[in-house]
Coordinates of C-alpha atoms in Angstrom, one line a residue:
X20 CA 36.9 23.9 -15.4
X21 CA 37.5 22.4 -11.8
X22 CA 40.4 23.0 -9.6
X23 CA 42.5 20.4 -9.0
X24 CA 41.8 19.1 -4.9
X25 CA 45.5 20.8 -3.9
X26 CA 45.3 23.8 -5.7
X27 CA 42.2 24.3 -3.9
X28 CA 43.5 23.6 -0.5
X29 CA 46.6 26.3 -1.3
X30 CA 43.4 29.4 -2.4
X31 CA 41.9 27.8 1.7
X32 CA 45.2 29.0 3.1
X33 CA 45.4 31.6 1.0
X34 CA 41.8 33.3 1.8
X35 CA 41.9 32.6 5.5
X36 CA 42.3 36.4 6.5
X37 CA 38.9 37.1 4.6
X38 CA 35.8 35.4 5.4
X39 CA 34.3 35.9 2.3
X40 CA 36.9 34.4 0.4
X41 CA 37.7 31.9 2.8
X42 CA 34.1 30.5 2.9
X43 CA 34.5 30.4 -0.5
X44 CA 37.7 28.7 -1.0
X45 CA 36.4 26.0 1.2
X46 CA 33.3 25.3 -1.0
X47 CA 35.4 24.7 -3.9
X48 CA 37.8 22.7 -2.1
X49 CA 35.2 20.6 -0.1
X50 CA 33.5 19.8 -3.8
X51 CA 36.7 19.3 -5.6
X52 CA 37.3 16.2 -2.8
X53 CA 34.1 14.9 -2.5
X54 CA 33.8 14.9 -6.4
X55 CA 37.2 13.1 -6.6
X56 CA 35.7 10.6 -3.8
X57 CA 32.8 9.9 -5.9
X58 CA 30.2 10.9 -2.8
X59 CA 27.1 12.5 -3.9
X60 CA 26.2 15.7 -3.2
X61 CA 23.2 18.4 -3.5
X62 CA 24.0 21.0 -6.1
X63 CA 23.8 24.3 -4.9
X64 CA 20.5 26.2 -5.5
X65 CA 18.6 23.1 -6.7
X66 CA 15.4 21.7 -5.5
X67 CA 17.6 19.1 -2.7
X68 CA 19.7 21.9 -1.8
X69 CA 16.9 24.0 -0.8
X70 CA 14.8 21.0 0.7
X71 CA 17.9 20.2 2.5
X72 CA 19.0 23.1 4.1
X73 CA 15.4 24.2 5.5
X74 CA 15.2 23.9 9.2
X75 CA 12.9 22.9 11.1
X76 CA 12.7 25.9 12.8
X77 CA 12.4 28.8 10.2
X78 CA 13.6 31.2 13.0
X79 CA 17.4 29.8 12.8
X80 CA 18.5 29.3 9.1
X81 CA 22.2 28.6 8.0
X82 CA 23.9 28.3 5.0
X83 CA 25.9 25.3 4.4
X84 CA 29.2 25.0 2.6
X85 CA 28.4 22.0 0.9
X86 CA 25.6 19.2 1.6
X87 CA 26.8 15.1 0.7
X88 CA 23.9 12.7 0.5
X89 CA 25.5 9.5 0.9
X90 CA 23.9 6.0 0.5
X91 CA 26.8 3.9 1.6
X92 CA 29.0 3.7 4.9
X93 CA 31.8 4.4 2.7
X94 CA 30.8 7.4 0.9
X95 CA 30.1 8.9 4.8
X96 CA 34.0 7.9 5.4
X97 CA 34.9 9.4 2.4
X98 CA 32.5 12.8 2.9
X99 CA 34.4 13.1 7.0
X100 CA 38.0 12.7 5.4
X101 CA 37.1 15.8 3.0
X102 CA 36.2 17.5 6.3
X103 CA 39.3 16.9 7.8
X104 CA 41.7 17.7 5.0
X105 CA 39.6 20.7 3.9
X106 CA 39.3 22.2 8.1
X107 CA 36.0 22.6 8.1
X108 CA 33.2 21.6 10.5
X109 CA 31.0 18.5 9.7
X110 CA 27.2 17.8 10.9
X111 CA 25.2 14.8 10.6
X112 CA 21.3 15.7 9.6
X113 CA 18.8 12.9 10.4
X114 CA 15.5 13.5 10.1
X115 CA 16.8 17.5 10.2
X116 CA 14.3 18.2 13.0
X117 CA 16.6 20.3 15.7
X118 CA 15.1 22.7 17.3
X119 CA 18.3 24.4 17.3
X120 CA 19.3 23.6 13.5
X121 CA 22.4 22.0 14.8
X122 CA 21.9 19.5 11.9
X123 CA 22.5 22.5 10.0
X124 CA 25.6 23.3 12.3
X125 CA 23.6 25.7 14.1
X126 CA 26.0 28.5 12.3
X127 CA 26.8 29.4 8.8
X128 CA 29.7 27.5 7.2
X129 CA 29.2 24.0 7.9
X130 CA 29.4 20.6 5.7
X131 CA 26.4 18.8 6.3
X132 CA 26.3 15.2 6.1
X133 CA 22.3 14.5 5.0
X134 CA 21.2 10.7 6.0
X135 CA 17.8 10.7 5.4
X136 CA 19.1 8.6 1.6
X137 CA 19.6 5.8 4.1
X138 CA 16.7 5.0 5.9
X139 CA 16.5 1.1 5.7
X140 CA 14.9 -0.8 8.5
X141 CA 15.7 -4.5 8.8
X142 CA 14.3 -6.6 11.6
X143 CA 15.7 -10.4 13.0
X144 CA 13.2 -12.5 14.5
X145 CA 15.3 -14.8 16.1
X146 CA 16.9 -12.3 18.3
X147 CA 14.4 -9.8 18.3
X148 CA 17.0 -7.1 17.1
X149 CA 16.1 -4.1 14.3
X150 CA 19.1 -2.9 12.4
X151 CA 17.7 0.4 11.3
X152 CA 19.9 3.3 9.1
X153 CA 20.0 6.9 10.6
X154 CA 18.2 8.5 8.2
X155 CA 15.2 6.8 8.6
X156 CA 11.8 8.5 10.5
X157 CA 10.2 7.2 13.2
X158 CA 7.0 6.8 11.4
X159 CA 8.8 4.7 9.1
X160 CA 10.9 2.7 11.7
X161 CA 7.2 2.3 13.8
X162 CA 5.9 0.9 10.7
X163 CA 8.2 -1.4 9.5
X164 CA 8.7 -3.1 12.9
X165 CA 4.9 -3.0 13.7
X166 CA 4.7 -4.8 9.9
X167 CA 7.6 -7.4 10.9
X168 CA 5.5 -9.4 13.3
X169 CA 4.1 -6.7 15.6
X170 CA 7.5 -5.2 16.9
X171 CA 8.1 -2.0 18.4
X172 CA 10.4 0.9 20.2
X173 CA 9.8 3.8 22.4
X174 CA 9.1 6.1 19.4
X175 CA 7.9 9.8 20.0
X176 CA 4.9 11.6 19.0
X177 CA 5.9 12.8 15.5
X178 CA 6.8 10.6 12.6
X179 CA 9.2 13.3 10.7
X180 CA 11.6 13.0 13.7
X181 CA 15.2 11.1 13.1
X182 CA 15.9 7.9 14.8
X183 CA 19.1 9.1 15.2
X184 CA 18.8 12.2 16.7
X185 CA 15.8 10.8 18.7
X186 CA 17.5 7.8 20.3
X187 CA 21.3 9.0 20.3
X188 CA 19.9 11.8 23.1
X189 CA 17.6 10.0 25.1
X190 CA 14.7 9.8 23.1
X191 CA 11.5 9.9 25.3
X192 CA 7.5 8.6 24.1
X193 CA 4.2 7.2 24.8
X194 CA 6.1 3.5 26.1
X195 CA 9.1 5.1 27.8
X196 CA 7.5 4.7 31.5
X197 CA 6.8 1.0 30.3
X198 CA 9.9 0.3 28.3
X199 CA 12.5 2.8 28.9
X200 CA 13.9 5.5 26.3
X201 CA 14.9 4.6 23.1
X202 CA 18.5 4.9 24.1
X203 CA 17.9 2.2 26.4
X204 CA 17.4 -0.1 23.4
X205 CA 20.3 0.6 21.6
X206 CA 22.3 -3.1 21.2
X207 CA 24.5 -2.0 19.0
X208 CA 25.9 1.1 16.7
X209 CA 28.4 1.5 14.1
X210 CA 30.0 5.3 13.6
X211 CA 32.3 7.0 11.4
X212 CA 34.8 8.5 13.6
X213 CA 36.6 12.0 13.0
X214 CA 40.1 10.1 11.5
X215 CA 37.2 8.5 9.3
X216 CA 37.4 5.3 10.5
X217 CA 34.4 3.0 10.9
X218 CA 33.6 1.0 14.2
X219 CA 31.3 -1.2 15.4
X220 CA 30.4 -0.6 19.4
X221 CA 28.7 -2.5 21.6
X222 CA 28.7 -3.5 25.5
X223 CA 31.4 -5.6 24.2
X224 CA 33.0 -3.8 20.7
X225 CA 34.4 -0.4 22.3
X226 CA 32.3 0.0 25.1
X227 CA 33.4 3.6 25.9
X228 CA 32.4 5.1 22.6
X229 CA 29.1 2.7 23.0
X230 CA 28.8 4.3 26.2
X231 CA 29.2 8.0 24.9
X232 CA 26.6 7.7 22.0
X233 CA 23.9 6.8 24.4
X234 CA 23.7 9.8 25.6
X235 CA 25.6 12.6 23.5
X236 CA 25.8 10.8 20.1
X237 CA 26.4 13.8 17.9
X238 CA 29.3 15.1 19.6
X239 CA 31.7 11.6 18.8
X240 CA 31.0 11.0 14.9
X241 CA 28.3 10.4 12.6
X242 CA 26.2 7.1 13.3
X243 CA 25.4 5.2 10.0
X244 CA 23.5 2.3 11.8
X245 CA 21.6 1.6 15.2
X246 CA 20.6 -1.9 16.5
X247 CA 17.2 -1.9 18.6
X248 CA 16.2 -4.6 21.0
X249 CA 12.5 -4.1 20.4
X250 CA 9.3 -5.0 22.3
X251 CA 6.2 -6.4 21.3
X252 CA 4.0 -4.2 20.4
X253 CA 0.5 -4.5 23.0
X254 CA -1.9 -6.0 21.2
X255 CA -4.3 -2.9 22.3
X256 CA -3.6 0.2 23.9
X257 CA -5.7 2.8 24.9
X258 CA -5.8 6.2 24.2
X259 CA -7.3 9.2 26.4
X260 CA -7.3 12.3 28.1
X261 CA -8.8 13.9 31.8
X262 CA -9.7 17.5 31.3
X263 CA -8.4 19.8 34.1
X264 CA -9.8 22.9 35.3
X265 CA -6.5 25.1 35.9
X266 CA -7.4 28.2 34.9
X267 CA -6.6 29.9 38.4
X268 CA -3.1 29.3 40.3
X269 CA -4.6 28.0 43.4
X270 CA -6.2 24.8 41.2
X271 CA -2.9 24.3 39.7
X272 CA -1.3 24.0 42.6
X273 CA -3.4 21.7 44.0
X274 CA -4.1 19.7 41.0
X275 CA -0.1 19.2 40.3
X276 CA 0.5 18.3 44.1
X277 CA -1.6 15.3 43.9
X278 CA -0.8 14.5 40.1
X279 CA 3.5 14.4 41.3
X280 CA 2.3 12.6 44.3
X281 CA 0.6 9.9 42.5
X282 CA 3.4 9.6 40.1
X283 CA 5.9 9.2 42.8
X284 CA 4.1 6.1 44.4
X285 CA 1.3 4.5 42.3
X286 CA 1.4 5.7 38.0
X287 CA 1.1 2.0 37.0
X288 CA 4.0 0.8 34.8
X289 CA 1.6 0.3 31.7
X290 CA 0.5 4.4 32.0
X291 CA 1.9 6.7 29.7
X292 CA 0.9 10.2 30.2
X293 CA 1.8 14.0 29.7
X294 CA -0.2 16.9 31.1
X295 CA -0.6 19.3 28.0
X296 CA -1.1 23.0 28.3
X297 CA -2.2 25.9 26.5
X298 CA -4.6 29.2 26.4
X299 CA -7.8 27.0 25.6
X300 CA -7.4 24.0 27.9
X301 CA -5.3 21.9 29.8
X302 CA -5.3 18.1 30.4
X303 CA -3.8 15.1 31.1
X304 CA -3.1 12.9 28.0
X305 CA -1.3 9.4 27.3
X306 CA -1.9 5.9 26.5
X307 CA -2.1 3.3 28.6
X308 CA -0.9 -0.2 27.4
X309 CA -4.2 -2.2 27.3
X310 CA -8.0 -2.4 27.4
X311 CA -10.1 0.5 28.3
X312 CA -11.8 -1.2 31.2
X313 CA -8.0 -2.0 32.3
X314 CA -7.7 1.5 32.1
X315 CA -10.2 2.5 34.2
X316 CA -9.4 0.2 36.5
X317 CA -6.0 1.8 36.5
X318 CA -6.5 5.7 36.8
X319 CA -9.1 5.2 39.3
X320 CA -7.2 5.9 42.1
X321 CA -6.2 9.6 40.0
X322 CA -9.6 10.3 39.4
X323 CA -10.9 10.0 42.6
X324 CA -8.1 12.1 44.5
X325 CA -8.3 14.5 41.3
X326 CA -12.1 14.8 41.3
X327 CA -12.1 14.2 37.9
X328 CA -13.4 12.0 35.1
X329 CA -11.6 10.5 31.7
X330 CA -13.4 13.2 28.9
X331 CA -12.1 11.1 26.1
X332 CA -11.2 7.4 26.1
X333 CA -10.1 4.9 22.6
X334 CA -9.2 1.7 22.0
X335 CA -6.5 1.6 19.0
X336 CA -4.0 -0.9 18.1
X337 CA -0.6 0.3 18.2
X338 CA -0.2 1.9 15.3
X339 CA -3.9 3.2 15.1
X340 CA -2.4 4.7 18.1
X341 CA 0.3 6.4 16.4
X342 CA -1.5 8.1 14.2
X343 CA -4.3 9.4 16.2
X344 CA -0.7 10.9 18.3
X345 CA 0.6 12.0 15.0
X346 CA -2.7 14.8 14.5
X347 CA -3.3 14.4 10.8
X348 CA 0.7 14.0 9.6
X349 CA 1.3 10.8 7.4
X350 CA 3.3 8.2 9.5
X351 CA 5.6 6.3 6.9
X352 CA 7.5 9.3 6.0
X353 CA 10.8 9.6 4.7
X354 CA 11.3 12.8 2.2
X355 CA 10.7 15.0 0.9
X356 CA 9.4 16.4 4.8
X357 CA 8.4 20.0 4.6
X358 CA 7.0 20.2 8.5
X359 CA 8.4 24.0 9.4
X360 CA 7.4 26.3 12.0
X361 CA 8.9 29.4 13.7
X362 CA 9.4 29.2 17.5
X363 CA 11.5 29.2 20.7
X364 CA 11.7 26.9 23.2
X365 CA 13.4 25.2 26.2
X366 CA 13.1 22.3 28.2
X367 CA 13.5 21.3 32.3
X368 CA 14.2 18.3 34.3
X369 CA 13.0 18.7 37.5
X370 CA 11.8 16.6 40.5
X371 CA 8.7 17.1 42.4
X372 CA 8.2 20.3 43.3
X373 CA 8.3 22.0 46.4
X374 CA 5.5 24.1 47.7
X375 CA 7.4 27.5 47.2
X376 CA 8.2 26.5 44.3
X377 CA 4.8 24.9 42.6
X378 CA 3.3 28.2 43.6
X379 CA 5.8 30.6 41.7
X380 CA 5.2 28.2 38.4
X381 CA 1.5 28.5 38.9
X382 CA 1.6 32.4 39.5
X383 CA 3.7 32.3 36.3
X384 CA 1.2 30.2 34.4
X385 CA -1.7 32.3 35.3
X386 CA -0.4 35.5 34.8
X387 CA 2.5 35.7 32.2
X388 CA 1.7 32.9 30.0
X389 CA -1.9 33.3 30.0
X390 CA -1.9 36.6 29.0
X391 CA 0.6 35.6 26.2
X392 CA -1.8 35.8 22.8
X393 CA 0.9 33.5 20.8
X394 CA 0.7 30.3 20.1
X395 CA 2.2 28.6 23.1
X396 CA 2.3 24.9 24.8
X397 CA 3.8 23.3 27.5
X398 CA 4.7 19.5 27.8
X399 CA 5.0 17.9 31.2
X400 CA 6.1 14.3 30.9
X401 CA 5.0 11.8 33.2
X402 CA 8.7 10.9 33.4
X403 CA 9.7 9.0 36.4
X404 CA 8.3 7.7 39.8
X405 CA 8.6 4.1 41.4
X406 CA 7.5 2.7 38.4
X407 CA 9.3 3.8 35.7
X408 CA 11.2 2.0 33.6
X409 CA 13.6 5.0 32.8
X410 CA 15.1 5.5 36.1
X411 CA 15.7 2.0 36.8
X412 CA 18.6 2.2 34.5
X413 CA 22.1 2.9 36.5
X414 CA 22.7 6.2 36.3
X415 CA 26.0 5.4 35.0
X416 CA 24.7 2.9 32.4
X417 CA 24.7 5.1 29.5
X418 CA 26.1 9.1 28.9
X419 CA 22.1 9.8 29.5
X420 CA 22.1 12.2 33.0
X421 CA 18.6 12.3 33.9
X422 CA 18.1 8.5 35.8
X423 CA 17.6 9.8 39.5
X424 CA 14.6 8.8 40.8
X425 CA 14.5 11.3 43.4
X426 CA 15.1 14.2 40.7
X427 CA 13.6 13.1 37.7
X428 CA 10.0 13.2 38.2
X429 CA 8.8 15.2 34.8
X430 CA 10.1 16.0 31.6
X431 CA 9.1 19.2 30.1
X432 CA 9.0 21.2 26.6
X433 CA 8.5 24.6 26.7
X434 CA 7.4 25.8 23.6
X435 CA 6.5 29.4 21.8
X436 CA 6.0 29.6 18.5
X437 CA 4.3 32.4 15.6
X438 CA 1.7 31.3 13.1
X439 CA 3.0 34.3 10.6
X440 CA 6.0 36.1 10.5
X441 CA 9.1 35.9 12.4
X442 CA 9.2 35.3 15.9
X443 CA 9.9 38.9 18.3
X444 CA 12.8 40.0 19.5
X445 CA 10.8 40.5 23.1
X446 CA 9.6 37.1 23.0
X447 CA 12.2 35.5 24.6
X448 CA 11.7 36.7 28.0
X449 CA 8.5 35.0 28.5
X450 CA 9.9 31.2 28.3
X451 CA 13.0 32.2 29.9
X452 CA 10.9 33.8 32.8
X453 CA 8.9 31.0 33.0
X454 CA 11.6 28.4 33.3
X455 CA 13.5 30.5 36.0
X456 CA 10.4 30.1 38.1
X457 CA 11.2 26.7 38.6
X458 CA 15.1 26.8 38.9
X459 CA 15.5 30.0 41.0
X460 CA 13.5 27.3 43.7
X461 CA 16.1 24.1 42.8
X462 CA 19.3 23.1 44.4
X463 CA 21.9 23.1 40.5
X464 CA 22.2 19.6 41.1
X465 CA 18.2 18.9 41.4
X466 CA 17.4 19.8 37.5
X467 CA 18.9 19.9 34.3
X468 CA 17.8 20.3 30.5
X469 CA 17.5 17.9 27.3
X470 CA 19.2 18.9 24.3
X471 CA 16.4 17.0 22.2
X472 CA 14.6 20.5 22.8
X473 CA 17.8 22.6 22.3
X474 CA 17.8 25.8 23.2
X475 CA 20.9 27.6 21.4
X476 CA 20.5 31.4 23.2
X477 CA 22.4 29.2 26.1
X478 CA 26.3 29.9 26.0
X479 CA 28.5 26.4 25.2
X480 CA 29.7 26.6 29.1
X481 CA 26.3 26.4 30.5
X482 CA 24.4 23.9 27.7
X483 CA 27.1 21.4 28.4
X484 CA 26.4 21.3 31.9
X485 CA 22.9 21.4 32.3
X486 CA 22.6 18.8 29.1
X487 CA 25.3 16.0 30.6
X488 CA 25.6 17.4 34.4
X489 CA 27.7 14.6 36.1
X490 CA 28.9 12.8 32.8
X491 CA 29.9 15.9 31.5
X492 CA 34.0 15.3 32.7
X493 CA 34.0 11.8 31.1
X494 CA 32.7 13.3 27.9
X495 CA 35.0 15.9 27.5
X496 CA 38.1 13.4 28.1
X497 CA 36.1 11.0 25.3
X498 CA 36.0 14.0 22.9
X499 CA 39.6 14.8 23.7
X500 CA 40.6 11.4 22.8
X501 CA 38.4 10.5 20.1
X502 CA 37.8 14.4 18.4
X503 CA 40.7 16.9 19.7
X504 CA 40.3 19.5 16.5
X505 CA 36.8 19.2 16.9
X506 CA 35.4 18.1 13.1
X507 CA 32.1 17.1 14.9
X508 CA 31.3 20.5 16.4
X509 CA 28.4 23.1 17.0
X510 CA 27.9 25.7 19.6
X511 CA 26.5 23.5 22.0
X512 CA 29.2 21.1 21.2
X513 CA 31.0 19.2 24.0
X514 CA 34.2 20.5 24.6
X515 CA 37.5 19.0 24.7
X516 CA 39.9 19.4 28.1

């Protein structure tokens, strides 16, 4: 026998002074309105529930209160106005691949909105615009463009990934020094706002909410559709890699001095790269848009100064080059996607680095992280420099922070993770250690972090800063105006004035 959707709403008010109860009331009225409003949902305990409610990252799990899968606009209107009447907090899940669970609501107690049931890709020719649901992958989006007359978008490395999640908060890959992040090529979005009203934005169809969800989409509402202005995909690319020997602090100095250097003045706009390190090895890897003898022809000049030689070089199409990228994971995927691993990690912003600096990170590098026997990486993106595409955007263009050309030089993931068991309680030092060798060196206003490798141990206060830094005041008057109660919310939330 169900309750009726107000006697449920009287046992929420009812149950407030006891959690228990109160987390209980709210199930029952959250699936008393979303049955009346016809929206699907997962039942508890069954085989969705489950697959829907597993993070990413097996170290944070959270329980939901309830879990809608919409396939229709309306049915996510309907799902955000149960939200609302019932007071409790609502998430959008894309591809569910948060490093943070904030999909999840990074707490227990949350309604989750999944998308991944809407995951259509739609492409116009004429204007050269992709109209591409929220729920669908990246592999999927790569490969439906790629199959609609060779069209593409600054996708990442992994296919499982979200679009919306991707591109709503920056959004960085192996084109994003050619063509920009994929925020840059959002046209066009339409959202669900928290009175549950849907919009259409634009630069022209409320450009300050357009504006906001380039940027810090999931704070605002949940996005049910993105429009991409896509590129054409190079007819071939090349894949490769340039082994480099830093196994002692002095040859990582040295080797990142002329490596920032030559990204500051001469990477060539078709060079896409990322220096990738671990315990076995560490190189510089990308893919450079075009032949391998235009590639040679192009790192050259990094060779020579580096005293180096390429160790691995292919010639793929594009998405031949996706997969090689993707290390052995299916590209067109939607669900079910069981990719789960235990970890911690962080991320940095930084410009070049000073001398003082470089030095700490290397002595860091040497003896911290290589005497750390877990299963560790870190990412440096080959972010910025004179010819980037990414920092040629105005700085104001979009809710993005991280345009300046003079302090956005690399990108970086920091990332720790165990092969069996759950992560330790010790092991958070050594990240945090290892990023405060950079910042204790940086004027506040020279770095900041990227909430698409969230790090939740960070209190609200300080994630909204070092995520938006400068934008951060016109975001909290959008979220004031748009979100005052706060429907869309998780600890790193933005925060109303």
């Amino acid at each position: 026998m169900h309750l009726s959707f107000a006697t449920s709403i009287t046992l929420v008010s009812l149950a407030a002074a006891n959690p228990l109860s109160n987390r209980l009331a709210k199930r029952a009225a959250i699936d008393d309105c979303l049955r009346t409003a016809n929206v699907p949902v997962d039942a508890p305990n069954s085989n969705d529930w489950r697959a829907d409610s597993n993070p990413f990252n097996q170290r944070l799990k959270y329980t939901p209160v309830a879990i809608a899968v919409p396939t229709t606009v309306a049915q996510v209107q309907a799902a955000v106005s149960c939200a609302a009447k019932v007071k409790v907090k609502v998430n959008p899940k894309s591809g569910g691949h948060s490093y943070a669970s904030f999909g999840l609501g990074g707490e227990d107690g949350h309604f989750v909105v999944q998308l991944d049931r809407m995951n259509a890709v739609t492409y116009d020719s004429a204007t050269e615009i992709a109209t591409v649901q929220a729920g669908a992958r990246l592999g999927r989006v790569a490969t439906a463009l790629y199959n609609n007359g060779k069209r593409a978008f600054s996708h990442g490395t992994c296919p499982g990934v979200g679009v919306a999640g991707h591109s709503l908060h920056g959004g960085f890959g192996f084109s994003s020094h050619t063509y920009g992040l994929a925020v840059d090529a959002i046209v066009g979005a339409t959202v669900v706002l928290a009175d549950s009203s849907v919009v259409e934005t634009s630069q022209t169809e409320n450009p300050h909410i357009f504006w906001a969800l380039r940027g810090a989409g999931s704070n605002f509402g949940i996005v049910t559709s993105l429009k991409f202005k896509t590129f054409a995909a190079p007819s071939q690319v090349t894949v490769f890699a340039i082994n480099l020997p830093w196994t002692n602090a002095s040859a990582i100095v040295q080797g990142w001095s002329t490596i920032q250097d030559w990204l500051k003045a001469e990477m060539p706009k078709e060079m896409n790269g990322r220096i990738l390190g671990n315990r076995m090895q560490t190189q510089i890897q990308g893919l450079y848009h075009g032949t391998q003898a235009q590639l040679r022809t192009a790192i050259q000049p990094l060779l020579t100064k580096l005293n180096a030689q390429i160790s691995q070089q292919q010639q793929y199409d594009w998405m031949g080059a996706f997969s090689y990228y993707t290390y052995g994971q299916q590209v067109d995927v939607s669900r079910p996607y069981n990719l789960v691993e235990t970890f911690y990690s962080k991320s940095l912003v930084t410009p070049a680095l000073p001398s003082n600096v470089l030095q700490n990170v290397a002595n860091y590098w040497i003896q911290k992280a290589m005497s750390n026997n877990r299963n560790w990486f870190i990412i440096i993106d080959l972010y910025g420099g004179a010819n980037s595409a990414i920092t040629k955007v105005a700085s104001n263009a979009t809710a993005y922070a991280f345009r300046d050309p003079n302090n956005h030089l690399f990108l970086y993931e920091f990332y720790d993770r165990v092969n069996f068991g759950s992560y330790p309680s010790n092991g958070f030092e050594f990240l945090d250690g290892w990023v405060k060798s950079f910042t204790d060196g940086l004027a506040t206003d020279q770095w900041g972090m990227y909430i698409n490798y969230a790090d939740p141990t960070m209190n609200r206060t300080m994630a909204q800063d070092v995520y938006y830094r400068k934008n951060l005041p016109k975001l909290r008057a959008l979220k004031t105006e748009l979100d005052p109660t706060e429907l869309f919310y998780y600890p790193q939330a933005i925060q109303p004035v």
